PDB file of C-alpha atoms in Angstrom:
ATOM      1  CA  MET A  21      38.514   9.068  20.041  1.00  0.00           C
ATOM      2  CA  THR A  22      35.107  10.148  18.777  1.00  0.00           C
ATOM      3  CA  ASP A  23      35.573   7.923  15.736  1.00  0.00           C
ATOM      4  CA  THR A  24      36.001   4.861  17.960  1.00  0.00           C
ATOM      5  CA  THR A  25      32.813   5.663  19.853  1.00  0.00           C
ATOM      6  CA  GLU A  26      30.857   6.153  16.647  1.00  0.00           C
ATOM      7  CA  THR A  27      32.209   2.918  15.222  1.00  0.00           C
ATOM      8  CA  ALA A  28      31.370   1.005  18.392  1.00  0.00           C
ATOM      9  CA  GLU A  29      27.935   2.591  18.450  1.00  0.00           C
ATOM     10  CA  GLY A  30      27.345   1.620  14.810  1.00  0.00           C
ATOM     11  CA  THR A  31      28.498  -1.924  15.561  1.00  0.00           C
ATOM     12  CA  ASP A  32      26.189  -2.064  18.583  1.00  0.00           C
ATOM     13  CA  THR A  33      23.260  -0.949  16.427  1.00  0.00           C
ATOM     14  CA  LEU A  34      24.115  -3.499  13.748  1.00  0.00           C
ATOM     15  CA  SER A  35      24.452  -6.337  16.264  1.00  0.00           C
ATOM     16  CA  HIS A  36      21.149  -5.285  17.871  1.00  0.00           C
ATOM     17  CA  LEU A  37      19.431  -5.395  14.455  1.00  0.00           C
ATOM     18  CA  GLU A  38      21.072  -8.743  13.706  1.00  0.00           C
ATOM     19  CA  GLN A  39      19.746  -9.999  17.060  1.00  0.00           C
ATOM     20  CA  GLU A  40      16.248  -8.810  16.068  1.00  0.00           C
ATOM     21  CA  GLY A  41      16.613 -10.703  12.796  1.00  0.00           C
ATOM     22  CA  GLU A  42      17.677 -13.887  14.612  1.00  0.00           C
ATOM     23  CA  ILE A  43      14.744 -13.700  17.035  1.00  0.00           C
ATOM     24  CA  ALA A  44      12.341 -13.040  14.162  1.00  0.00           C
ATOM     25  CA  ALA A  45      13.791 -15.917  12.129  1.00  0.00           C
ATOM     26  CA  ASP A  46      13.359 -18.332  15.054  1.00  0.00           C
ATOM     27  CA  TYR A  47       9.775 -17.164  15.561  1.00  0.00           C
ATOM     28  CA  LEU A  48       8.956 -17.496  11.859  1.00  0.00           C
ATOM     29  CA  GLU A  49      10.604 -20.933  11.582  1.00  0.00           C
ATOM     30  CA  GLY A  50       8.328 -22.109  14.395  1.00  0.00           C
ATOM     31  CA  LEU A  51       5.338 -20.634  12.592  1.00  0.00           C
ATOM     32  CA  LEU A  52       6.269 -22.377   9.327  1.00  0.00           C
ATOM     33  CA  ASP A  53       6.649 -25.677  11.182  1.00  0.00           C
ATOM     34  CA  ILE A  54       3.249 -25.322  12.865  1.00  0.00           C
ATOM     35  CA  ALA A  55       1.604 -24.408   9.546  1.00  0.00           C
ATOM     36  CA  ASP A  56       3.529 -27.228   7.788  1.00  0.00           C
ATOM     37  CA  LEU A  57       4.804 -24.805   5.111  1.00  0.00           C
ATOM     38  CA  ASP A  58       8.152 -24.890   3.327  1.00  0.00           C
ATOM     39  CA  GLY A  59      10.254 -21.780   3.149  1.00  0.00           C
ATOM     40  CA  ASP A  60      13.785 -20.513   3.642  1.00  0.00           C
ATOM     41  CA  ILE A  61      14.427 -17.503   5.838  1.00  0.00           C
ATOM     42  CA  ASP A  62      16.788 -14.752   4.748  1.00  0.00           C
ATOM     43  CA  MET A  63      17.925 -11.996   7.117  1.00  0.00           C
ATOM     44  CA  ASP A  64      19.457  -8.623   6.327  1.00  0.00           C
ATOM     45  CA  VAL A  65      19.754  -5.103   7.690  1.00  0.00           C
ATOM     46  CA  GLU A  66      18.284  -2.396   5.428  1.00  0.00           C
ATOM     47  CA  ALA A  67      18.002   1.309   6.196  1.00  0.00           C
ATOM     48  CA  ASP A  68      18.598   0.911   9.937  1.00  0.00           C
ATOM     49  CA  ARG A  69      16.062  -1.871  10.406  1.00  0.00           C
ATOM     50  CA  ALA A  70      16.132  -5.630  10.417  1.00  0.00           C
ATOM     51  CA  ALA A  71      14.666  -7.192   7.287  1.00  0.00           C
ATOM     52  CA  VAL A  72      13.512 -10.801   7.224  1.00  0.00           C
ATOM     53  CA  SER A  73      12.217 -12.599   4.146  1.00  0.00           C
ATOM     54  CA  ILE A  74      10.552 -15.969   3.779  1.00  0.00           C
ATOM     55  CA  ILE A  75      11.492 -17.375   0.405  1.00  0.00           C
ATOM     56  CA  SER A  76      10.010 -20.455  -1.236  1.00  0.00           C
ATOM     57  CA  ASP A  77      12.068 -23.141  -2.934  1.00  0.00           C
ATOM     58  CA  SER A  78       9.057 -24.334  -4.927  1.00  0.00           C
ATOM     59  CA  SER A  79       6.235 -22.464  -6.657  1.00  0.00           C
ATOM     60  CA  GLY A  80       5.495 -20.359  -3.582  1.00  0.00           C
ATOM     61  CA  ARG A  81       1.773 -21.082  -3.677  1.00  0.00           C
ATOM     62  CA  ASP A  82       1.784 -22.244  -0.069  1.00  0.00           C
ATOM     63  CA  LEU A  83       3.470 -19.034   1.029  1.00  0.00           C
ATOM     64  CA  GLN A  84       0.754 -16.982  -0.683  1.00  0.00           C
ATOM     65  CA  LYS A  85      -1.492 -18.025   2.211  1.00  0.00           C
ATOM     66  CA  LEU A  86       0.876 -16.076   4.471  1.00  0.00           C
ATOM     67  CA  VAL A  87       0.629 -12.999   2.237  1.00  0.00           C
ATOM     68  CA  GLY A  88      -3.160 -12.921   1.984  1.00  0.00           C
ATOM     69  CA  ARG A  89      -5.287 -10.535  -0.036  1.00  0.00           C
ATOM     70  CA  ASP A  90      -3.332  -7.305  -0.672  1.00  0.00           C
ATOM     71  CA  GLY A  91      -0.783  -8.353   1.948  1.00  0.00           C
ATOM     72  CA  GLU A  92      -3.218  -8.281   4.868  1.00  0.00           C
ATOM     73  CA  VAL A  93      -1.934 -11.513   6.403  1.00  0.00           C
ATOM     74  CA  LEU A  94       1.659 -10.389   5.809  1.00  0.00           C
ATOM     75  CA  GLU A  95       0.968  -7.156   7.739  1.00  0.00           C
ATOM     76  CA  ALA A  96      -0.494  -9.140  10.641  1.00  0.00           C
ATOM     77  CA  LEU A  97       2.445 -11.569  10.669  1.00  0.00           C
ATOM     78  CA  GLN A  98       4.857  -8.645  10.641  1.00  0.00           C
ATOM     79  CA  GLU A  99       3.170  -7.192  13.733  1.00  0.00           C
ATOM     80  CA  LEU A 100       3.210 -10.575  15.489  1.00  0.00           C
ATOM     81  CA  THR A 101       6.894 -10.977  14.629  1.00  0.00           C
ATOM     82  CA  ARG A 102       7.639  -7.493  15.952  1.00  0.00           C
ATOM     83  CA  LEU A 103       5.840  -8.421  19.177  1.00  0.00           C
ATOM     84  CA  ALA A 104       7.924 -11.593  19.474  1.00  0.00           C
ATOM     85  CA  VAL A 105      11.093  -9.510  19.078  1.00  0.00           C
ATOM     86  CA  HIS A 106       9.815  -6.969  21.618  1.00  0.00           C
ATOM     87  CA  ARG A 107       9.062  -9.763  24.091  1.00  0.00           C
ATOM     88  CA  GLU A 108      12.667 -11.021  23.843  1.00  0.00           C
ATOM     89  CA  THR A 109      14.537  -7.690  23.706  1.00  0.00           C
ATOM     90  CA  GLY A 110      12.239  -5.285  25.535  1.00  0.00           C
ATOM     91  CA  ASP A 111      12.721  -2.826  22.658  1.00  0.00           C
ATOM     92  CA  ARG A 112      10.201  -1.764  20.042  1.00  0.00           C
ATOM     93  CA  SER A 113      11.101  -3.283  16.678  1.00  0.00           C
ATOM     94  CA  ARG A 114      10.791  -1.706  13.216  1.00  0.00           C
ATOM     95  CA  LEU A 115      11.511  -5.029  11.544  1.00  0.00           C
ATOM     96  CA  MET A 116      10.254  -5.468   7.982  1.00  0.00           C
ATOM     97  CA  LEU A 117       8.914  -8.833   6.854  1.00  0.00           C
ATOM     98  CA  ASP A 118       8.604  -9.934   3.250  1.00  0.00           C
ATOM     99  CA  ILE A 119       7.047 -13.188   2.105  1.00  0.00           C
ATOM    100  CA  ALA A 120       7.525 -14.683  -1.367  1.00  0.00           C
ATOM    101  CA  GLY A 121       8.814 -11.334  -2.666  1.00  0.00           C
ATOM    102  CA  PHE A 122       5.444  -9.614  -2.141  1.00  0.00           C
ATOM    103  CA  ARG A 123       6.892  -6.426  -0.595  1.00  0.00           C
ATOM    104  CA  ALA A 124       9.766  -6.249  -3.083  1.00  0.00           C
ATOM    105  CA  LYS A 125       7.322  -6.397  -5.999  1.00  0.00           C
ATOM    106  CA  LYS A 126       4.987  -3.928  -4.268  1.00  0.00           C
ATOM    107  CA  ARG A 127       7.933  -1.550  -3.697  1.00  0.00           C
ATOM    108  CA  GLU A 128       8.701  -1.589  -7.455  1.00  0.00           C
ATOM    109  CA  GLU A 129       5.070  -0.862  -8.356  1.00  0.00           C
ATOM    110  CA  LEU A 130       4.803   1.942  -5.801  1.00  0.00           C
ATOM    111  CA  THR A 131       8.057   3.527  -6.938  1.00  0.00           C
ATOM    112  CA  MET A 132       6.677   3.620 -10.484  1.00  0.00           C
ATOM    113  CA  LEU A 133       3.404   5.096  -9.158  1.00  0.00           C
ATOM    114  CA  GLY A 134       5.302   7.803  -7.256  1.00  0.00           C
ATOM    115  CA  THR A 135       7.413   8.621 -10.294  1.00  0.00           C
ATOM    116  CA  GLN A 136       4.313   8.861 -12.512  1.00  0.00           C
ATOM    117  CA  ALA A 137       2.517  11.077  -9.970  1.00  0.00           C
ATOM    118  CA  THR A 138       5.591  13.330  -9.888  1.00  0.00           C
ATOM    119  CA  GLU A 139       5.547  13.643 -13.674  1.00  0.00           C
ATOM    120  CA  ASP A 140       1.799  14.388 -13.597  1.00  0.00           C
ATOM    121  CA  ALA A 141       2.265  17.090 -10.938  1.00  0.00           C
ATOM    122  CA  LYS A 142       5.129  18.681 -12.877  1.00  0.00           C
ATOM    123  CA  SER A 143       3.245  18.741 -16.177  1.00  0.00           C
ATOM    124  CA  SER A 144      -0.118  19.882 -14.762  1.00  0.00           C
ATOM    125  CA  GLY A 145       1.227  22.214 -12.081  1.00  0.00           C
ATOM    126  CA  GLU A 146      -1.441  20.829  -9.740  1.00  0.00           C
ATOM    127  CA  ARG A 147      -1.483  18.575  -6.685  1.00  0.00           C
ATOM    128  CA  VAL A 148      -1.854  14.877  -7.421  1.00  0.00           C
ATOM    129  CA  LYS A 149      -3.781  12.911  -4.801  1.00  0.00           C
ATOM    130  CA  LEU A 150      -3.247   9.143  -4.766  1.00  0.00           C
ATOM    131  CA  ARG A 151      -5.473   6.362  -3.418  1.00  0.00           C
ATOM    132  CA  PRO A 152      -5.417   5.499   0.306  1.00  0.00           C
ATOM    133  CA  MET A 153      -2.368   3.441   1.286  1.00  0.00           C
ATOM    134  CA  THR A 154      -0.780   1.644   4.201  1.00  0.00           C
ATOM    135  CA  PRO A 155       2.120   3.346   6.017  1.00  0.00           C
ATOM    136  CA  PHE A 156       4.610   1.085   4.169  1.00  0.00           C
ATOM    137  CA  GLU A 157       3.112   2.026   0.793  1.00  0.00           C
ATOM    138  CA  ARG A 158       3.093   5.749   1.609  1.00  0.00           C
ATOM    139  CA  LYS A 159       6.755   5.646   2.690  1.00  0.00           C
ATOM    140  CA  VAL A 160       7.811   4.068  -0.604  1.00  0.00           C
ATOM    141  CA  VAL A 161       5.842   6.664  -2.612  1.00  0.00           C
ATOM    142  CA  HIS A 162       7.235   9.571  -0.527  1.00  0.00           C
ATOM    143  CA  ASP A 163      10.769   8.275  -1.181  1.00  0.00           C
ATOM    144  CA  ALA A 164      10.111   7.993  -4.943  1.00  0.00           C
ATOM    145  CA  VAL A 165       8.665  11.524  -5.083  1.00  0.00           C
ATOM    146  CA  ALA A 166      11.642  12.947  -3.170  1.00  0.00           C
ATOM    147  CA  ALA A 167      14.060  11.114  -5.484  1.00  0.00           C
ATOM    148  CA  ALA A 168      12.273  12.709  -8.461  1.00  0.00           C
ATOM    149  CA  GLY A 169      12.760  16.177  -6.944  1.00  0.00           C
ATOM    150  CA  LEU A 170       9.293  17.059  -5.627  1.00  0.00           C
ATOM    151  CA  ARG A 171       7.633  17.169  -2.222  1.00  0.00           C
ATOM    152  CA  SER A 172       4.743  15.076  -0.990  1.00  0.00           C
ATOM    153  CA  GLU A 173       2.697  14.815   2.163  1.00  0.00           C
ATOM    154  CA  SER A 174       0.197  12.447   3.679  1.00  0.00           C
ATOM    155  CA  GLU A 175      -3.313  13.587   4.448  1.00  0.00           C
ATOM    156  CA  GLY A 176      -6.448  12.069   5.883  1.00  0.00           C
ATOM    157  CA  GLU A 177      -7.045   9.599   8.679  1.00  0.00           C
ATOM    158  CA  GLU A 178      -6.267   5.869   8.689  1.00  0.00           C
ATOM    159  CA  PRO A 179      -7.342   3.769   6.858  1.00  0.00           C
ATOM    160  CA  GLN A 180      -8.104   6.459   4.247  1.00  0.00           C
ATOM    161  CA  ARG A 181      -4.732   8.227   4.589  1.00  0.00           C
ATOM    162  CA  CYS A 182      -3.186   8.996   1.209  1.00  0.00           C
ATOM    163  CA  VAL A 183      -0.181  10.665  -0.434  1.00  0.00           C
ATOM    164  CA  VAL A 184      -0.513  14.040  -2.131  1.00  0.00           C
ATOM    165  CA  VAL A 185       2.266  15.043  -4.521  1.00  0.00           C
ATOM    166  CA  LEU A 186       2.891  18.792  -4.560  1.00  0.00           C
ATOM    167  CA  PRO A 187       3.986  20.546  -7.797  1.00  0.00           C
TER     168      PRO A 187
END
């Protein structure tokens, strides 16, 4: 009987995340219409959170306006989208937004950075302190360090908070 409850609970969580994705997609479609930008919206559930991506059919130059310098506009749009979901559901959302593959590419770069920092810490036997990063960036680096078999921690205060890889 416990298995049924767990399955139903898992289904409830999945349908809740799918609902978040639908709300976010509707919000973002409205935004694209207002801004007169072309883009397709893709929804998924990754690591217990809704993931929504805006993908361009063409060169993607228009969508770069929605990414901004170093993803600043993307971060703001993600927060606005989370607020739109919160307004509809009453629940805090951990939704992740990607535009024109910016986060996917950033994730690859940060994984390589975390792996390199792990190698540096192993070979030197000393702590390796990385540049200040956003919470998203730090999470990706922490995951890469853990996958490589070392520990890491964040130190400092926002916006200067950074990852330190421990030997």
